[in-house]
Amino acid sequence: MSSPRDLGLDPAILDWGKRIEAAARDIPDLRCPYGPRRRAAAAKLSDALATWSTAEAPATVAISDQLIDGPGGEMLLRRYRPEGLPDRAPTQLFLHGGGFYAGSVHEVLNDRLCARRAQDAGIQMFSLDYRLAPEHRYPAAVLDALAALQVLADDPRFGVDAERLGLGGNSAGAAIAASAALAARGGDGPTIGHLDLEVVPGALVPIGESARRYSSGFGLDDAAALIEVYVGPGEIPVGASPLDVPDLTGLPATLITVAEYDPLRDSGLALAQRLRDAGVRVRVLRGLGHLHGTVGLTAILPAAVRLQNVHSLALAAAYSTPMAPDDTTLEGDDDVA
């Protein structure tokens, strides 16, 4: 079994890992049962790291909050709107990561990355504070995402071009986004024009060589425990685990980003292949030299900046914005180092 120190990683990544270990020792609630106390501790750790390691949001992006009605009550949407967008703008609904039990629109990491991505892709983004497990298990977060998409498509206050409305997410949020896109197929709800899945768990069980080699010490040591947190004990519902869905036809064009040294890498690549076999246009970005959590280290890691830039340009092409370079394709595989 590999260790990050064996791989010749960028020193900034190793420094980031050491800071996580040091900070975690001072936050005892990180070892609490999954729930509010552990969630608050995870947010404290995330913000401490991102304040140092993630580049600040550009000043040209207006950030505002709006409450909307959802299946479980009011939900918070945080809006990222760059200067110069049309009144009805191409729009992505974004679902944050956090292992299904943590994360929020208030996290420094999400704020900074969403604002930068909106600016560089030429789109507006809305980050959703969806309901979290274990208090609200699957499919609560999926239903929240579908409800938010409907509001964005219907309510003129949000300035959304409903013909260019997409869905994206990071890690756990990417799994929720995939489940929502699957649930929306052929329904009466809004059309999802594009799907953006970053370091996605394509399945809720270990898949491939990466799951074995990087299961310990690479940032997802508690992945197995999080499955039950998200879906409860017993059999995993098919809709919660995209690779378990027999038919993946009818999904929108999809961008999948994987990290080289991520236990979820092979499940993301397997999902990409399954989608291609189902006739879906797929573009894959392989972040070389990355761990699961390093794609956001844009203040300290040049490789993270490059990967984020390619990601944003891929979104620009998918949403047909002026930011898209002429040679950007919506299909194929790219290694980004």
Short mmCIF file of C-alpha atoms in Angstrom, two decimals:
data_model
loop_
_atom_site.label_atom_id
_atom_site.label_comp_id
_atom_site.label_asym_id
_atom_site.label_seq_id
_atom_site.Cartn_x
_atom_site.Cartn_y
_atom_site.Cartn_z
CA MET A 1 0.00 0.00 0.00
CA SER A 2 1.34 3.43 -0.99
CA SER A 3 1.98 6.47 1.17
CA PRO A 4 1.91 10.08 -0.06
CA ARG A 5 5.54 10.41 0.96
CA ASP A 6 6.50 7.59 -1.43
CA LEU A 7 5.13 9.28 -4.56
CA GLY A 8 7.38 12.28 -5.12
CA LEU A 9 4.50 14.71 -4.66
CA ASP A 10 4.87 18.46 -4.81
CA PRO A 11 6.23 19.65 -1.43
CA ALA A 12 3.19 21.93 -1.07
CA ILE A 13 0.95 18.86 -0.91
CA LEU A 14 3.07 17.23 1.78
CA ASP A 15 3.07 20.50 3.75
CA TRP A 16 -0.72 20.66 3.42
CA GLY A 17 -0.97 17.12 4.77
CA LYS A 18 1.21 17.96 7.75
CA ARG A 19 -0.93 21.00 8.52
CA ILE A 20 -4.06 18.86 8.45
CA GLU A 21 -2.53 16.45 10.95
CA ALA A 22 -1.36 19.26 13.23
CA ALA A 23 -4.64 21.17 13.13
CA ALA A 24 -6.73 18.03 13.64
CA ARG A 25 -4.92 17.30 16.90
CA ASP A 26 -6.31 20.56 18.28
CA ILE A 27 -9.92 19.86 17.20
CA PRO A 28 -11.07 16.91 19.32
CA ASP A 29 -14.63 17.04 17.97
CA LEU A 30 -13.32 15.62 14.68
CA ARG A 31 -13.47 12.28 16.47
CA CYS A 32 -17.10 12.70 17.60
CA PRO A 33 -19.92 10.65 16.06
CA TYR A 34 -21.12 12.00 12.73
CA GLY A 35 -23.51 14.84 13.44
CA PRO A 36 -23.57 18.54 14.41
CA ARG A 37 -20.45 18.62 16.61
CA ARG A 38 -18.29 16.76 14.11
CA ARG A 39 -19.74 18.87 11.29
CA ALA A 40 -18.76 22.08 13.06
CA ALA A 41 -15.28 20.69 13.70
CA ALA A 42 -14.87 19.75 10.04
CA ALA A 43 -15.87 23.27 9.01
CA LYS A 44 -13.31 24.74 11.42
CA LEU A 45 -10.54 22.58 9.96
CA SER A 46 -11.59 23.27 6.37
CA ASP A 47 -11.66 27.04 6.85
CA ALA A 48 -8.30 27.07 8.64
CA LEU A 49 -6.70 25.26 5.72
CA ALA A 50 -8.48 27.07 2.88
CA THR A 51 -7.69 30.53 4.25
CA TRP A 52 -4.03 29.67 3.69
CA SER A 53 -4.17 27.34 0.69
CA THR A 54 -6.95 28.59 -1.63
CA ALA A 55 -6.66 31.80 -3.65
CA GLU A 56 -9.09 34.56 -2.70
CA ALA A 57 -12.27 35.21 -4.69
CA PRO A 58 -11.95 37.76 -7.49
CA ALA A 59 -13.41 41.17 -6.62
CA THR A 60 -15.32 41.22 -9.93
CA VAL A 61 -17.76 38.52 -8.74
CA ALA A 62 -20.80 39.65 -6.76
CA ILE A 63 -21.70 37.20 -3.97
CA SER A 64 -25.19 37.25 -2.45
CA ASP A 65 -27.55 34.92 -0.58
CA GLN A 66 -31.18 34.04 -1.20
CA LEU A 67 -33.57 31.71 0.61
CA ILE A 68 -35.86 29.46 -1.43
CA ASP A 69 -38.48 26.89 -0.53
CA GLY A 70 -37.37 23.26 -0.52
CA PRO A 71 -38.79 19.84 0.30
CA GLY A 72 -37.61 20.09 3.91
CA GLY A 73 -38.12 23.82 4.44
CA GLU A 74 -36.15 26.89 3.44
CA MET A 75 -32.83 26.38 1.65
CA LEU A 76 -29.98 28.82 1.19
CA LEU A 77 -28.62 29.57 -2.27
CA ARG A 78 -25.39 31.53 -2.55
CA ARG A 79 -25.03 33.30 -5.87
CA TYR A 80 -21.76 34.05 -7.68
CA ARG A 81 -22.35 36.46 -10.55
CA PRO A 82 -19.38 37.91 -12.47
CA GLU A 83 -19.59 41.38 -13.95
CA GLY A 84 -20.79 41.68 -17.54
CA LEU A 85 -23.09 38.66 -17.77
CA PRO A 86 -26.33 38.99 -19.73
CA ASP A 87 -29.59 39.39 -17.83
CA ARG A 88 -30.39 35.73 -18.49
CA ALA A 89 -27.07 34.01 -17.92
CA PRO A 90 -25.75 30.46 -18.34
CA THR A 91 -25.92 28.99 -14.86
CA GLN A 92 -24.60 26.06 -12.85
CA LEU A 93 -26.08 24.81 -9.58
CA PHE A 94 -23.15 23.58 -7.47
CA LEU A 95 -23.25 21.00 -4.66
CA HIS A 96 -20.35 21.19 -2.20
CA GLY A 97 -18.37 18.25 -0.87
CA GLY A 98 -18.09 17.14 2.73
CA GLY A 99 -18.64 13.40 2.95
CA PHE A 100 -22.46 13.75 2.86
CA TYR A 101 -22.47 14.87 6.52
CA ALA A 102 -20.50 18.16 6.37
CA GLY A 103 -19.74 21.16 4.18
CA SER A 104 -21.78 24.28 3.48
CA VAL A 105 -22.01 27.29 1.21
CA HIS A 106 -20.27 29.28 3.96
CA GLU A 107 -16.98 27.40 3.73
CA VAL A 108 -14.03 29.50 2.63
CA LEU A 109 -12.97 26.78 0.19
CA ASN A 110 -16.32 26.69 -1.62
CA ASP A 111 -16.69 30.47 -1.67
CA ARG A 112 -13.30 31.04 -3.23
CA LEU A 113 -13.42 28.23 -5.77
CA CYS A 114 -16.98 28.95 -6.93
CA ALA A 115 -16.29 32.65 -7.40
CA ARG A 116 -13.13 31.97 -9.40
CA ARG A 117 -14.80 29.29 -11.52
CA ALA A 118 -17.77 31.52 -12.29
CA GLN A 119 -15.40 34.31 -13.38
CA ASP A 120 -13.15 32.13 -15.52
CA ALA A 121 -15.96 30.16 -17.17
CA GLY A 122 -18.18 33.17 -17.82
CA ILE A 123 -21.18 31.69 -16.01
CA GLN A 124 -23.10 32.43 -12.85
CA MET A 125 -23.09 29.80 -10.15
CA PHE A 126 -25.40 29.03 -7.25
CA SER A 127 -24.11 26.95 -4.35
CA LEU A 128 -26.85 25.09 -2.47
CA ASP A 129 -26.94 24.39 1.26
CA TYR A 130 -28.59 21.00 0.84
CA ARG A 131 -29.68 18.85 3.77
CA LEU A 132 -26.97 16.72 5.35
CA ALA A 133 -26.77 13.18 6.73
CA PRO A 134 -27.22 11.46 9.09
CA GLU A 135 -30.15 13.69 10.08
CA HIS A 136 -31.32 13.74 6.46
CA ARG A 137 -30.24 10.64 4.58
CA TYR A 138 -30.57 9.81 0.90
CA PRO A 139 -32.56 10.96 -1.06
CA ALA A 140 -33.01 14.23 0.89
CA ALA A 141 -30.05 16.01 -0.73
CA VAL A 142 -31.07 14.78 -4.19
CA LEU A 143 -34.58 16.14 -3.72
CA ASP A 144 -33.14 19.45 -2.55
CA ALA A 145 -31.01 19.72 -5.69
CA LEU A 146 -33.97 18.98 -7.96
CA ALA A 147 -36.11 21.56 -6.17
CA ALA A 148 -33.38 24.20 -6.46
CA LEU A 149 -32.98 23.52 -10.18
CA GLN A 150 -36.71 24.02 -10.64
CA VAL A 151 -36.62 27.35 -8.81
CA LEU A 152 -33.67 28.55 -10.87
CA ALA A 153 -35.41 27.59 -14.09
CA ASP A 154 -38.73 29.21 -13.17
CA ASP A 155 -38.01 32.30 -11.06
CA PRO A 156 -36.94 35.35 -13.09
CA ARG A 157 -35.29 36.91 -10.02
CA PHE A 158 -32.27 34.67 -10.55
CA GLY A 159 -31.51 35.70 -14.12
CA VAL A 160 -31.05 32.17 -15.42
CA ASP A 161 -30.99 31.12 -19.05
CA ALA A 162 -33.04 27.94 -18.59
CA GLU A 163 -31.68 26.59 -21.87
CA ARG A 164 -28.18 26.69 -20.35
CA LEU A 165 -28.80 25.41 -16.83
CA GLY A 166 -26.39 22.79 -15.52
CA LEU A 167 -25.54 20.89 -12.37
CA GLY A 168 -22.19 20.20 -10.75
CA GLY A 169 -20.61 19.04 -7.54
CA ASN A 170 -17.42 18.09 -5.78
CA SER A 171 -16.85 14.69 -4.14
CA ALA A 172 -20.01 13.81 -2.18
CA GLY A 173 -21.73 16.70 -3.93
CA ALA A 174 -20.78 15.17 -7.28
CA ALA A 175 -22.43 11.88 -6.30
CA ILE A 176 -25.57 13.77 -5.30
CA ALA A 177 -25.48 15.69 -8.58
CA ALA A 178 -25.23 12.46 -10.58
CA SER A 179 -28.15 10.98 -8.65
CA ALA A 180 -30.22 14.11 -9.30
CA ALA A 181 -29.45 14.04 -13.02
CA LEU A 182 -30.49 10.39 -13.16
CA ALA A 183 -33.72 11.15 -11.32
CA ALA A 184 -34.51 14.06 -13.65
CA ARG A 185 -34.34 12.04 -16.86
CA GLY A 186 -37.54 12.20 -18.84
CA GLY A 187 -39.42 13.99 -16.06
CA ASP A 188 -41.44 17.16 -15.96
CA GLY A 189 -38.73 19.18 -14.20
CA PRO A 190 -36.08 21.46 -15.67
CA THR A 191 -33.73 20.16 -18.32
CA ILE A 192 -30.17 19.73 -17.07
CA GLY A 193 -27.94 20.88 -19.90
CA HIS A 194 -24.58 19.79 -18.48
CA LEU A 195 -23.23 17.68 -15.62
CA ASP A 196 -19.93 18.50 -13.90
CA LEU A 197 -18.58 15.80 -11.56
CA GLU A 198 -15.35 16.58 -9.70
CA VAL A 199 -13.51 13.77 -7.85
CA VAL A 200 -16.78 11.85 -7.91
CA PRO A 201 -17.48 8.59 -6.07
CA GLY A 202 -18.98 6.80 -9.05
CA ALA A 203 -20.03 4.04 -6.66
CA LEU A 204 -20.51 3.86 -2.91
CA VAL A 205 -18.28 0.81 -2.66
CA PRO A 206 -14.54 0.53 -3.47
CA ILE A 207 -13.81 0.26 -7.19
CA GLY A 208 -10.53 -0.67 -8.87
CA GLU A 209 -6.85 -0.58 -8.05
CA SER A 210 -6.97 3.01 -6.81
CA ALA A 211 -9.39 2.05 -4.03
CA ARG A 212 -6.90 -0.52 -2.77
CA ARG A 213 -3.68 1.45 -3.15
CA TYR A 214 -4.91 4.76 -1.73
CA SER A 215 -7.45 3.64 0.85
CA SER A 216 -5.37 4.80 3.82
CA GLY A 217 -3.43 8.00 4.27
CA PHE A 218 -4.76 9.79 1.19
CA GLY A 219 -7.55 11.81 2.76
CA LEU A 220 -10.53 9.43 2.62
CA ASP A 221 -9.80 6.96 5.40
CA ASP A 222 -13.40 7.16 6.64
CA ALA A 223 -15.03 6.53 3.25
CA ALA A 224 -16.59 3.20 4.26
CA ALA A 225 -18.22 4.69 7.36
CA LEU A 226 -19.67 7.55 5.34
CA ILE A 227 -21.71 5.18 3.18
CA GLU A 228 -23.93 4.20 6.11
CA VAL A 229 -24.06 7.82 7.27
CA TYR A 230 -25.48 8.78 3.87
CA VAL A 231 -27.87 5.92 3.06
CA GLY A 232 -28.38 4.20 6.42
CA PRO A 233 -27.75 0.55 7.28
CA GLY A 234 -28.56 -2.24 4.88
CA GLU A 235 -28.56 -2.37 1.10
CA ILE A 236 -27.38 0.68 -0.83
CA PRO A 237 -30.25 2.22 -2.85
CA VAL A 238 -29.44 1.94 -6.55
CA GLY A 239 -30.07 5.61 -7.25
CA ALA A 240 -27.51 6.70 -4.65
CA SER A 241 -24.67 4.93 -6.46
CA PRO A 242 -24.47 5.92 -10.16
CA LEU A 243 -22.47 2.89 -11.30
CA ASP A 244 -25.18 0.62 -9.87
CA VAL A 245 -27.84 2.13 -12.16
CA PRO A 246 -28.32 -0.31 -15.06
CA ASP A 247 -29.25 2.31 -17.66
CA LEU A 248 -27.28 5.55 -17.93
CA THR A 249 -28.75 6.73 -21.22
CA GLY A 250 -30.33 10.15 -21.48
CA LEU A 251 -27.87 12.03 -19.29
CA PRO A 252 -26.46 15.37 -20.45
CA ALA A 253 -22.91 15.94 -21.65
CA THR A 254 -20.67 15.34 -18.64
CA LEU A 255 -17.31 16.60 -17.41
CA ILE A 256 -15.55 14.26 -14.96
CA THR A 257 -12.41 15.27 -13.06
CA VAL A 258 -10.33 12.63 -11.29
CA ALA A 259 -7.18 12.88 -9.16
CA GLU A 260 -4.28 10.51 -9.82
CA TYR A 261 -3.78 9.40 -6.21
CA ASP A 262 -7.42 9.33 -5.14
CA PRO A 263 -9.12 6.11 -3.96
CA LEU A 264 -12.14 7.32 -5.97
CA ARG A 265 -10.17 7.67 -9.21
CA ASP A 266 -11.11 4.36 -10.77
CA SER A 267 -14.79 4.69 -9.90
CA GLY A 268 -14.82 8.06 -11.66
CA LEU A 269 -13.12 6.59 -14.72
CA ALA A 270 -15.51 3.62 -14.70
CA LEU A 271 -18.45 6.02 -14.62
CA ALA A 272 -17.01 7.92 -17.57
CA GLN A 273 -16.76 4.70 -19.58
CA ARG A 274 -20.27 3.61 -18.65
CA LEU A 275 -21.61 6.98 -19.77
CA ARG A 276 -19.75 6.76 -23.07
CA ASP A 277 -21.12 3.27 -23.62
CA ALA A 278 -24.59 4.77 -23.06
CA GLY A 279 -24.04 7.38 -25.77
CA VAL A 280 -23.32 10.32 -23.46
CA ARG A 281 -20.67 12.86 -24.47
CA VAL A 282 -17.96 12.77 -21.79
CA ARG A 283 -14.80 14.74 -21.18
CA VAL A 284 -12.37 13.50 -18.53
CA LEU A 285 -9.73 15.63 -16.83
CA ARG A 286 -7.07 13.58 -15.02
CA GLY A 287 -5.29 15.68 -12.42
CA LEU A 288 -1.79 14.22 -12.37
CA GLY A 289 0.02 14.36 -9.03
CA HIS A 290 -3.18 15.18 -7.12
CA LEU A 291 -4.79 13.65 -4.06
CA HIS A 292 -8.55 13.76 -3.55
CA GLY A 293 -8.46 17.09 -1.73
CA THR A 294 -5.65 18.97 -3.48
CA VAL A 295 -7.54 20.30 -6.51
CA GLY A 296 -8.48 23.35 -4.43
CA LEU A 297 -4.96 24.34 -3.32
CA THR A 298 -4.86 27.28 -5.71
CA ALA A 299 -2.80 29.58 -3.46
CA ILE A 300 0.09 27.16 -2.96
CA LEU A 301 0.05 24.57 -5.76
CA PRO A 302 0.57 25.59 -9.41
CA ALA A 303 -0.81 22.24 -10.58
CA ALA A 304 -4.11 23.06 -8.85
CA VAL A 305 -4.27 26.40 -10.65
CA ARG A 306 -3.68 24.68 -13.99
CA LEU A 307 -6.33 22.05 -13.32
CA GLN A 308 -8.87 24.66 -12.23
CA ASN A 309 -8.13 26.73 -15.33
CA VAL A 310 -8.70 23.76 -17.66
CA HIS A 311 -11.84 22.88 -15.73
CA SER A 312 -13.22 26.41 -16.14
CA LEU A 313 -12.46 26.49 -19.86
CA ALA A 314 -14.19 23.13 -20.27
CA LEU A 315 -17.27 24.63 -18.58
CA ALA A 316 -17.06 27.69 -20.81
CA ALA A 317 -17.21 25.41 -23.84
CA ALA A 318 -20.06 23.36 -22.37
CA TYR A 319 -22.13 26.49 -21.68
CA SER A 320 -21.09 28.22 -24.93
CA THR A 321 -19.74 31.34 -23.26
CA PRO A 322 -17.31 33.86 -24.79
CA MET A 323 -14.59 32.57 -22.45
CA ALA A 324 -14.33 29.26 -24.34
CA PRO A 325 -11.23 28.85 -26.53
CA ASP A 326 -11.86 27.89 -30.13
CA ASP A 327 -10.12 24.52 -29.79
CA THR A 328 -11.94 23.27 -26.67
CA THR A 329 -13.73 19.96 -27.15
CA LEU A 330 -16.60 18.52 -25.13
CA GLU A 331 -15.25 14.99 -25.44
CA GLY A 332 -12.02 13.06 -24.82
CA ASP A 333 -9.45 12.63 -22.05
CA ASP A 334 -6.87 15.15 -20.90
CA ASP A 335 -3.94 14.71 -18.50
CA VAL A 336 -3.42 17.95 -16.57
CA ALA A 337 -0.13 18.15 -14.68
#
